[in-house]
Amino acid sequence: MTLVYQSTRDANNTTTASRAILQGLATDGGLFTPISYPQVELDFAKLKDASYQEVAKLILSAFLDDFTDQELDDCIAHAYDNKFDTPNIAPLIKLDGQYNLELFHGSTIAFKDMALSILPHLLTTAAKKHGLENKIVILTATSGDTGKAAMAGFADVPGTEIIVFYPKDGVSKVQELQMTTQTGDNTHVVAIEGNFDDAQTNVKQMFNNAVLRKKLAEHKLQFSSANSMNIGRLVPQIVYYVYAYAQLVKTDQIRAGEAVNFSVPTGNFGNILAAYYAKRIGLPVGKLICASNENNVLTDFFKTHIYDKKRCFKVTSSPSMDILVSSNLERLIFHLLGNNAEKTAELMTNLKKYGQYELTNFDSEMLALFAAEYATEVETAAEIKRVYETSNYIEDPHTAVASAVYQKYRTKTGDDTKTVVVSTASPYKFPVVAVEAVTGQTGLSDFEALAQLHNLTGVSIPAAVDGIETAEVRHKMIVAADQMQAAVEKDLGL
Ligand SMILES: *Cc1c(COP(=O)(O)O)cnc(C)c1O
């Protein structure tokens, strides 16, 4: 039987995996979400020796079950190849008192590559499967990393165009250059005067704009999303949780069946939700630790069950987590309410209307799987230094948030279950913060810091940032947040 993906806001809006990937976001504004879980045999005696690609095949064929074996094999082979700088794809590193799962070995040195290297292939495969003739337009709001990773995945993929919006002052210099120097005739990058939430809200509005959709169709175009709202982003992220667990078994750190905690630096709630799905198919997960930076709306939510976005937006050293509206939380809310679309839609309406909602009558056992804490800017920098001193290893600021929060959690609860800190970016992506935290030096440029980081770690400068300072800037458009649709129409010649 084919797995059903249902909109979180309408019980009658159901579809299959490949169609959900094509559509991106449901037209009712909801997110396509599995309403039951596939049977997956997680036999770690076997999985401990499986390659990343083999684990990917196991998970993808279970969740994306209307793709053929051949289609998935092709997608996996195109995605997890030598774009990654290590054959392990996602190495697990043992540090003092924790394990760091490095998800930053792809082309943009951040974890978005894990899913965005496969999404273009899933999307074009799904289009072919369904005889779609329209060109697919990927519309993406990014807080820094998604945009670049999506463009790296989609650049010059036939039958696609990609338009990326980022907050002009909300990303690091390296992140900005990574985007504005992007090559590929089908790539478009637009800076907006506003923050990530402005960008994301306007992108969502464009998706739900029936007039705009009609106009696109007249030009043989249709939108899809590379944001983590797309189920084609979420499912490939389940893979590395299973893979990491298998590595722990393989290296005798745990017995098969022993629970493991994951501390996840969280923004849009996609990464940690994938861990939740891994748990649902039988991965022995203890706690899912939801780690936030000073934009701690999720910490408050898990503690009070009230989601309240009416607060100051802070620009922090972990910009990919500078988010006040965590889109993927809607999927967990839906599950917490017993897959109730009507109630979920009501809460999302409250969020839009009043800037908040309160979760009531939920599955408290499910919610108790999660622990939540946040790390301040000072705590994050201190954690980078602590880990360097104890393990001679430099974490990027996002990873350091998860690492600091894990330390807090452990101190507070005494829970000494083995814990994996999900490491979402290379320190080379945020070199100034990393070097400043370790050495106390201030006023370094990004490029001076890159060289310093190399001296401190001995790790060579990744190709993703090497030479970026002098690369040609190809994208220079800046618009007001309310002019995003006009920019799209211009880019597409509508
Ligand atoms: C996107 C991102 C996150 C947040 O992940 P979500 O799935 O949005 O919660 C954390 N760290 C880095 C480096 C990222 O790029």
PDB file of C-alpha atoms in Angstrom, residues 137 139 163 165 202-223 484-490 492-494:
ATOM      1  CA  VAL A 137      10.397  27.234 -10.422  1.00  0.00           C
ATOM      2  CA  LEU A 139      11.233  29.697  -4.777  1.00  0.00           C
ATOM      3  CA  ILE A 163      15.025  32.137  -7.144  1.00  0.00           C
ATOM      4  CA  PHE A 165      15.668  35.505  -1.259  1.00  0.00           C
ATOM      5  CA  ASN A 202       6.251  36.506   1.417  1.00  0.00           C
ATOM      6  CA  VAL A 203       7.420  33.285  -0.219  1.00  0.00           C
ATOM      7  CA  LYS A 204       4.540  31.417   1.438  1.00  0.00           C
ATOM      8  CA  GLN A 205       2.130  34.093   0.231  1.00  0.00           C
ATOM      9  CA  MET A 206       3.349  33.708  -3.334  1.00  0.00           C
ATOM     10  CA  PHE A 207       2.797  29.957  -3.126  1.00  0.00           C
ATOM     11  CA  ASN A 208      -0.771  30.523  -1.983  1.00  0.00           C
ATOM     12  CA  ASN A 209      -1.511  33.277  -4.526  1.00  0.00           C
ATOM     13  CA  ALA A 210      -3.961  31.729  -7.016  1.00  0.00           C
ATOM     14  CA  VAL A 211      -3.660  34.629  -9.472  1.00  0.00           C
ATOM     15  CA  LEU A 212       0.108  34.291  -9.586  1.00  0.00           C
ATOM     16  CA  ARG A 213      -0.169  30.499  -9.986  1.00  0.00           C
ATOM     17  CA  LYS A 214      -2.455  30.987 -12.978  1.00  0.00           C
ATOM     18  CA  LYS A 215      -0.061  33.478 -14.535  1.00  0.00           C
ATOM     19  CA  LEU A 216       2.782  30.988 -14.119  1.00  0.00           C
ATOM     20  CA  ALA A 217       0.741  28.196 -15.683  1.00  0.00           C
ATOM     21  CA  GLU A 218       0.083  30.402 -18.723  1.00  0.00           C
ATOM     22  CA  HIS A 219       3.847  30.609 -19.148  1.00  0.00           C
ATOM     23  CA  LYS A 220       4.237  26.835 -18.645  1.00  0.00           C
ATOM     24  CA  LEU A 221       5.793  27.337 -15.221  1.00  0.00           C
ATOM     25  CA  GLN A 222       4.923  26.082 -11.756  1.00  0.00           C
ATOM     26  CA  PHE A 223       6.286  26.703  -8.287  1.00  0.00           C
ATOM     27  CA  MET A 484       9.450  40.242  -3.683  1.00  0.00           C
ATOM     28  CA  GLN A 485       6.643  39.225  -6.010  1.00  0.00           C
ATOM     29  CA  ALA A 486       7.583  41.965  -8.465  1.00  0.00           C
ATOM     30  CA  ALA A 487      11.146  40.616  -8.425  1.00  0.00           C
ATOM     31  CA  VAL A 488       9.880  37.100  -9.209  1.00  0.00           C
ATOM     32  CA  GLU A 489       7.743  38.336 -12.100  1.00  0.00           C
ATOM     33  CA  LYS A 490      10.721  40.245 -13.480  1.00  0.00           C
ATOM     34  CA  LEU A 492      10.672  34.985 -14.911  1.00  0.00           C
ATOM     35  CA  GLY A 493       9.631  37.483 -17.552  1.00  0.00           C
ATOM     36  CA  LEU A 494       5.916  37.275 -16.602  1.00  0.00           C
TER      37      LEU A 494
END
